[in-house]
Coordinates of C-alpha atoms in Angstrom, one line a residue:
X1 CA 93.5 80.3 90.9
X2 CA 90.4 82.3 90.7
X3 CA 88.9 84.2 93.8
X4 CA 87.1 87.2 94.5
X5 CA 88.0 90.6 96.2
X6 CA 86.1 91.5 99.2
X7 CA 84.2 95.0 98.6
X8 CA 85.9 97.6 100.4
X9 CA 83.8 99.7 101.9
X10 CA 85.7 102.8 101.6
X11 CA 87.7 104.9 99.1
X12 CA 91.5 104.8 99.6
X13 CA 93.0 108.1 99.1
X14 CA 95.9 107.5 96.9
X15 CA 98.7 110.1 96.2
X16 CA 100.7 110.7 92.9
X17 CA 97.6 109.8 91.6
X18 CA 95.6 112.2 89.6
X19 CA 92.2 110.0 89.2
X20 CA 90.1 111.9 91.5
X21 CA 87.8 108.9 92.5
X22 CA 85.3 109.3 94.9
X23 CA 82.3 106.6 93.9
X24 CA 82.1 103.2 96.0
X25 CA 84.1 100.0 94.0
X26 CA 82.1 97.2 93.4
X27 CA 83.3 93.6 93.9
X28 CA 86.5 92.8 91.7
X29 CA 87.0 89.8 90.7
X30 CA 90.5 88.6 89.4
X31 CA 93.2 85.9 88.5
X32 CA 96.5 85.0 89.9
X33 CA 99.2 82.0 89.1
X34 CA 100.5 80.3 91.2
X35 CA 103.8 80.4 90.2
X36 CA 106.1 81.9 87.3
X37 CA 105.7 79.7 83.9
X38 CA 109.7 79.8 83.8
X39 CA 110.3 79.9 87.7
X40 CA 114.5 79.8 87.7
X41 CA 115.5 76.1 89.1
X42 CA 112.7 74.2 87.6
X43 CA 112.5 75.0 83.3
X44 CA 113.5 72.2 82.0
X45 CA 116.2 72.7 78.2
X46 CA 114.1 72.6 74.9
X47 CA 114.8 70.4 72.3
X48 CA 116.4 71.9 69.2
X49 CA 113.8 72.6 66.8
X50 CA 113.6 70.8 63.9
X51 CA 112.5 71.6 60.2
X52 CA 109.4 71.8 61.3
X53 CA 109.0 73.1 64.9
X54 CA 110.1 75.9 64.5
X55 CA 110.6 77.7 68.4
X56 CA 108.1 80.7 68.3
X57 CA 109.6 84.5 69.2
X58 CA 110.2 85.3 72.9
X59 CA 107.5 88.5 72.6
X60 CA 105.6 87.4 69.9
X61 CA 105.5 88.7 66.1
X62 CA 103.9 91.6 66.8
X63 CA 104.9 95.1 69.2
X64 CA 104.6 94.4 72.5
X65 CA 102.2 97.7 74.1
X66 CA 102.6 99.3 77.6
X67 CA 99.5 101.5 79.3
X68 CA 101.6 104.1 80.7
X69 CA 98.7 105.8 82.6
X70 CA 98.4 109.2 83.9
X71 CA 99.9 109.4 87.6
X72 CA 103.3 109.1 88.1
X73 CA 103.9 105.7 90.0
X74 CA 102.2 104.0 86.9
X75 CA 104.3 105.8 84.2
X76 CA 107.6 105.2 85.8
X77 CA 106.6 101.3 85.6
X78 CA 105.6 101.5 82.0
X79 CA 108.9 103.3 80.8
X80 CA 111.0 100.8 83.5
X81 CA 109.4 97.4 81.8
X82 CA 109.8 99.1 78.0
X83 CA 113.4 99.4 78.8
X84 CA 114.0 95.9 80.8
X85 CA 111.9 94.1 77.6
X86 CA 114.2 95.4 74.6
X87 CA 117.3 95.3 76.3
X88 CA 117.0 91.6 77.7
X89 CA 114.4 89.8 75.8
X90 CA 114.6 91.5 72.4
X91 CA 111.2 93.3 72.4
X92 CA 109.7 95.8 70.1
X93 CA 107.9 97.1 72.8
X94 CA 105.5 100.6 72.6
X95 CA 104.6 102.8 75.8
X96 CA 101.1 104.0 74.6
X97 CA 98.9 106.2 76.5
X98 CA 96.5 105.1 78.9
X99 CA 93.5 106.0 81.5
X100 CA 92.2 103.1 83.8
X101 CA 88.6 102.7 82.7
X102 CA 89.8 102.8 79.1
X103 CA 92.6 100.7 79.3
X104 CA 90.7 98.2 81.7
X105 CA 87.7 98.0 78.8
X106 CA 90.1 98.4 75.7
X107 CA 92.4 94.9 76.9
X108 CA 88.7 93.2 78.1
X109 CA 87.5 93.7 74.3
X110 CA 90.4 94.3 71.8
X111 CA 93.8 92.8 73.8
X112 CA 95.3 95.7 73.8
X113 CA 97.4 97.7 75.2
X114 CA 99.1 93.9 76.2
X115 CA 100.2 94.9 79.5
X116 CA 98.8 97.7 82.5
X117 CA 101.6 97.7 84.9
X118 CA 99.7 99.4 87.7
X119 CA 95.8 98.5 87.5
X120 CA 94.1 99.3 91.1
X121 CA 91.2 97.1 89.9
X122 CA 88.6 98.1 93.1
X123 CA 88.8 101.2 91.2
X124 CA 87.5 99.9 87.7
X125 CA 85.4 96.3 89.4
X126 CA 82.6 96.5 86.7
X127 CA 85.5 96.9 83.9
X128 CA 87.6 94.9 84.9
X129 CA 85.0 92.0 86.1
X130 CA 84.4 92.0 82.1
X131 CA 87.5 91.9 81.1
X132 CA 87.7 88.4 83.1
X133 CA 84.3 87.4 82.1
X134 CA 85.5 87.5 78.4
X135 CA 88.8 85.8 79.5
X136 CA 91.1 88.1 77.4
X137 CA 92.7 89.4 80.8
X138 CA 94.6 88.3 83.7
X139 CA 96.1 89.5 87.1
X140 CA 100.2 88.4 86.0
X141 CA 101.5 89.9 90.2
X142 CA 101.0 92.3 92.5
X143 CA 102.2 95.7 91.3
X144 CA 103.8 95.9 94.7
X145 CA 105.2 93.6 97.7
X146 CA 102.9 95.4 100.0
X147 CA 99.0 94.9 99.7
X148 CA 97.6 98.1 102.5
X149 CA 98.9 101.6 101.0
X150 CA 97.6 104.0 104.1
X151 CA 99.0 104.3 107.6
X152 CA 100.4 106.8 110.2
X153 CA 103.8 107.8 110.2
X154 CA 106.0 109.7 112.4
X155 CA 109.6 111.5 111.8
X156 CA 112.3 109.4 113.1
X157 CA 113.6 111.9 115.5
X158 CA 110.4 110.8 117.2
X159 CA 110.9 107.0 116.8
X160 CA 113.8 107.7 118.4
X161 CA 112.3 108.2 121.7
X162 CA 110.7 104.8 121.7
X163 CA 112.5 102.1 122.7
X164 CA 110.7 99.4 120.2
X165 CA 109.1 100.1 117.1
X166 CA 106.4 102.3 117.5
X167 CA 102.7 101.1 117.0
X168 CA 99.2 103.2 117.4
X169 CA 98.4 101.2 120.2
X170 CA 101.3 102.3 122.4
X171 CA 100.1 106.2 121.4
X172 CA 97.6 106.5 124.6
X173 CA 100.8 106.0 126.8
X174 CA 103.5 107.3 124.9
X175 CA 102.4 110.5 124.4
X176 CA 101.6 111.8 127.5
X177 CA 104.9 111.4 128.5
X178 CA 106.4 113.0 125.0
X179 CA 104.3 116.2 125.7
X180 CA 103.2 116.4 128.9
X181 CA 101.9 119.9 129.2
X182 CA 100.1 120.1 125.7
X183 CA 98.5 118.0 122.5
X184 CA 100.7 116.7 119.9
X185 CA 99.2 117.6 116.3
X186 CA 98.4 114.9 114.1
X187 CA 98.0 116.1 110.3
X188 CA 95.2 113.9 109.1
X189 CA 94.1 114.9 105.4
X190 CA 91.8 117.0 104.1
X191 CA 88.3 117.3 105.6
X192 CA 86.1 116.5 102.4
X193 CA 88.0 113.2 101.5
X194 CA 86.9 109.5 102.8
X195 CA 90.3 109.2 105.3
X196 CA 89.8 111.7 107.1
X197 CA 86.5 110.2 108.6
X198 CA 88.7 107.3 109.6
X199 CA 91.7 108.9 111.7
X200 CA 88.7 110.9 113.5
X201 CA 87.1 107.5 114.0
X202 CA 90.9 105.9 114.6
X203 CA 92.3 108.8 117.0
X204 CA 88.9 107.5 119.4
X205 CA 89.3 103.8 119.6
X206 CA 92.7 103.8 120.0
X207 CA 92.1 106.0 123.0
X208 CA 93.9 109.7 121.7
X209 CA 90.5 112.4 122.2
X210 CA 92.5 114.2 125.0
X211 CA 96.1 113.5 123.7
X212 CA 96.0 115.0 120.1
X213 CA 95.3 117.5 118.0
X214 CA 93.1 117.0 114.8
X215 CA 94.5 118.6 111.7
X216 CA 92.6 119.0 108.8
X217 CA 94.2 120.7 105.8
X218 CA 92.6 122.5 103.0
X219 CA 94.4 120.5 100.1
X220 CA 96.8 118.2 99.8
X221 CA 99.7 120.8 99.0
X222 CA 99.3 122.0 102.5
X223 CA 98.8 118.9 103.9
X224 CA 102.6 118.5 102.2
X225 CA 103.4 122.3 103.7
X226 CA 102.6 121.6 107.1
X227 CA 104.6 117.8 107.4
X228 CA 107.7 119.5 105.7
X229 CA 107.2 122.8 108.2
X230 CA 106.6 120.7 111.4
X231 CA 110.0 118.1 110.3
X232 CA 111.8 122.0 109.7
X233 CA 111.1 123.2 113.3
X234 CA 111.9 119.6 114.6
X235 CA 108.2 119.0 116.1
X236 CA 106.8 116.4 117.9
X237 CA 103.8 115.3 115.4
X238 CA 102.0 112.9 113.4
X239 CA 100.1 112.6 110.4
X240 CA 98.4 110.5 108.1
X241 CA 99.7 109.6 104.6
X242 CA 99.6 107.2 101.6
X243 CA 102.1 105.2 98.8
X244 CA 104.0 105.1 96.9
X245 CA 104.4 108.7 97.3
X246 CA 107.3 111.0 97.1
X247 CA 106.9 112.5 100.7
X248 CA 108.1 109.4 102.1
X249 CA 111.3 109.1 100.6
X250 CA 112.3 112.6 100.4
X251 CA 112.0 112.8 104.7
X252 CA 112.9 110.8 107.4
X253 CA 109.9 109.1 108.7
X254 CA 108.9 106.0 110.2
X255 CA 105.4 103.9 109.8
X256 CA 103.7 102.9 113.0
X257 CA 102.1 99.6 113.0
X258 CA 98.5 99.9 113.1
X259 CA 97.9 96.4 114.0
X260 CA 95.7 93.4 112.3
X261 CA 93.2 94.7 110.0
X262 CA 90.0 93.9 111.1
X263 CA 86.9 93.8 108.6
X264 CA 84.8 94.5 110.6
X265 CA 86.0 97.1 113.0
X266 CA 87.1 98.8 109.8
X267 CA 83.6 98.9 108.5
X268 CA 82.8 101.0 111.5
X269 CA 85.8 103.6 111.4
X270 CA 84.8 104.3 107.3
X271 CA 81.7 105.6 108.6
X272 CA 81.0 109.1 110.0
X273 CA 78.8 107.7 113.0
X274 CA 81.2 104.8 115.0
X275 CA 79.9 104.6 118.3
X276 CA 81.6 101.7 119.6
X277 CA 85.1 102.4 117.3
X278 CA 87.2 99.9 117.4
X279 CA 91.4 100.1 116.5
X280 CA 91.7 98.5 112.6
X281 CA 94.7 98.7 110.0
X282 CA 94.0 100.3 106.6
X283 CA 92.3 98.3 104.6
X284 CA 94.5 96.4 101.5
X285 CA 94.0 97.4 98.1
X286 CA 94.0 95.0 95.0
X287 CA 97.1 97.2 93.0
X288 CA 98.0 94.6 89.7
X289 CA 100.1 94.1 87.1
X290 CA 97.4 93.5 84.5
X291 CA 98.5 91.2 81.1
X292 CA 96.0 90.2 78.1
X293 CA 95.5 86.2 77.9
X294 CA 97.4 86.6 74.5
X295 CA 100.8 86.8 76.3
X296 CA 100.3 84.1 79.1
X297 CA 99.3 81.9 76.0
X298 CA 102.0 82.8 73.1
X299 CA 105.0 84.7 75.0
X300 CA 104.9 82.4 78.7
X301 CA 108.3 83.8 79.1
X302 CA 107.1 87.4 78.8
X303 CA 104.2 86.4 81.2
X304 CA 106.8 84.3 83.4
X305 CA 108.9 88.4 83.8
X306 CA 105.4 90.2 84.2
X307 CA 104.7 87.2 87.2
X308 CA 107.7 88.1 89.0
X309 CA 107.6 91.7 88.9
X310 CA 106.5 92.6 91.5
X311 CA 108.0 96.1 93.0
X312 CA 108.6 96.9 97.1
X313 CA 106.5 100.1 98.0
X314 CA 109.9 101.9 99.8
X315 CA 111.6 101.4 96.5
X316 CA 108.8 103.4 94.7
X317 CA 108.6 105.9 97.1
X318 CA 112.4 107.0 96.0
X319 CA 111.7 106.8 92.3
X320 CA 109.1 109.4 92.8
X321 CA 111.4 111.4 94.5
X322 CA 114.1 111.4 92.0
X323 CA 111.1 112.6 89.5
X324 CA 110.7 115.3 92.2
X325 CA 114.0 116.6 91.6
X326 CA 115.7 118.4 89.1
X327 CA 113.0 118.0 86.9
X328 CA 113.4 114.5 86.1
X329 CA 111.3 112.7 83.5
X330 CA 109.6 109.3 84.4
X331 CA 111.7 108.4 81.2
X332 CA 115.2 109.8 82.8
X333 CA 114.2 107.9 86.5
X334 CA 113.6 104.4 84.7
X335 CA 116.6 104.9 82.4
X336 CA 118.9 105.5 85.8
X337 CA 116.7 102.5 87.7
X338 CA 118.0 99.8 84.9
X339 CA 121.3 101.2 85.1
X340 CA 121.5 100.9 89.2
X341 CA 119.0 98.8 90.1
X342 CA 119.8 95.5 88.7
X343 CA 119.3 93.9 92.0
X344 CA 116.5 94.8 91.8
X345 CA 114.9 94.1 88.4
X346 CA 117.7 90.7 87.9
X347 CA 115.1 88.3 89.5
X348 CA 111.9 89.5 87.5
X349 CA 114.2 88.4 84.0
X350 CA 114.5 84.9 85.2
X351 CA 116.3 81.8 83.5
X352 CA 115.0 82.4 79.9
X353 CA 116.3 85.6 79.0
X354 CA 116.7 85.9 75.0
X355 CA 120.2 85.2 74.2
X356 CA 120.5 86.9 70.7

């Protein structure tokens, strides 16, 4: 099944990534298969190979290359998949250095590397479209369960004062009761980031201009410091953040329900002047496990593995928190995940794991 992603109208800011991208992405086309090729419970028992019919190797005859992108979550996914494919399928895996644009271009022209576990396709839309047009690359599955990576959060001790799960729509009624004598601080992102415009307009859209003080830190490091200090003081405050990110796992935060995504409203929210601001959730993004066509053609069992290998964002947040603690390396965190979280990755392996 082929379909096109709608063009994002503003550039989401991504935590933990060191990409520094500022150009608006163009339309990205990608392909997703409806179901894994070796879905458990539906696989048939193959006939014994005859002398004229020898079963092909599960992992092919060449090493399987996986791109390790320079940002932490992508590095962790590359190391995790390398370990599982080696242990469960007997693959010879090579983890190679990657860069999103260079990797998308190389996969589309040479078929190498074979896998990119975290490809933000809207940020390399032209390269991704070219790779798709050449029929060299497919999207096996989303990298993460969730498709929206940005939102508003509050500390859990503030969320506990709500009788139901906190929502952005309920803030206008709740904040005067929680903090009647002063504005509540809303820690946004730096003023030169696109999200700062959206947050200002969302504050207006939810009728919060007289109830919150918007704080726009100078940079990411000041942003994290302000959030940590507010938690240490047990301050009642709100803040914007994104995932995957270690901060959301290191401290106890609760996401606010931002309501439904409305494309028309979101387009206005992304403008510096939005005269009729209407609430909307943040735009979803396309983050996929990119796999070369030859994997699907020659290694259907491995293709099936990647079609199931979608990770919840909360799990990645926890892995990133481990990476930040005690000077751990991506290799060490990946080893720990494989050893301790079989409850997650066992379903990726499926029924047709290698037994030799």
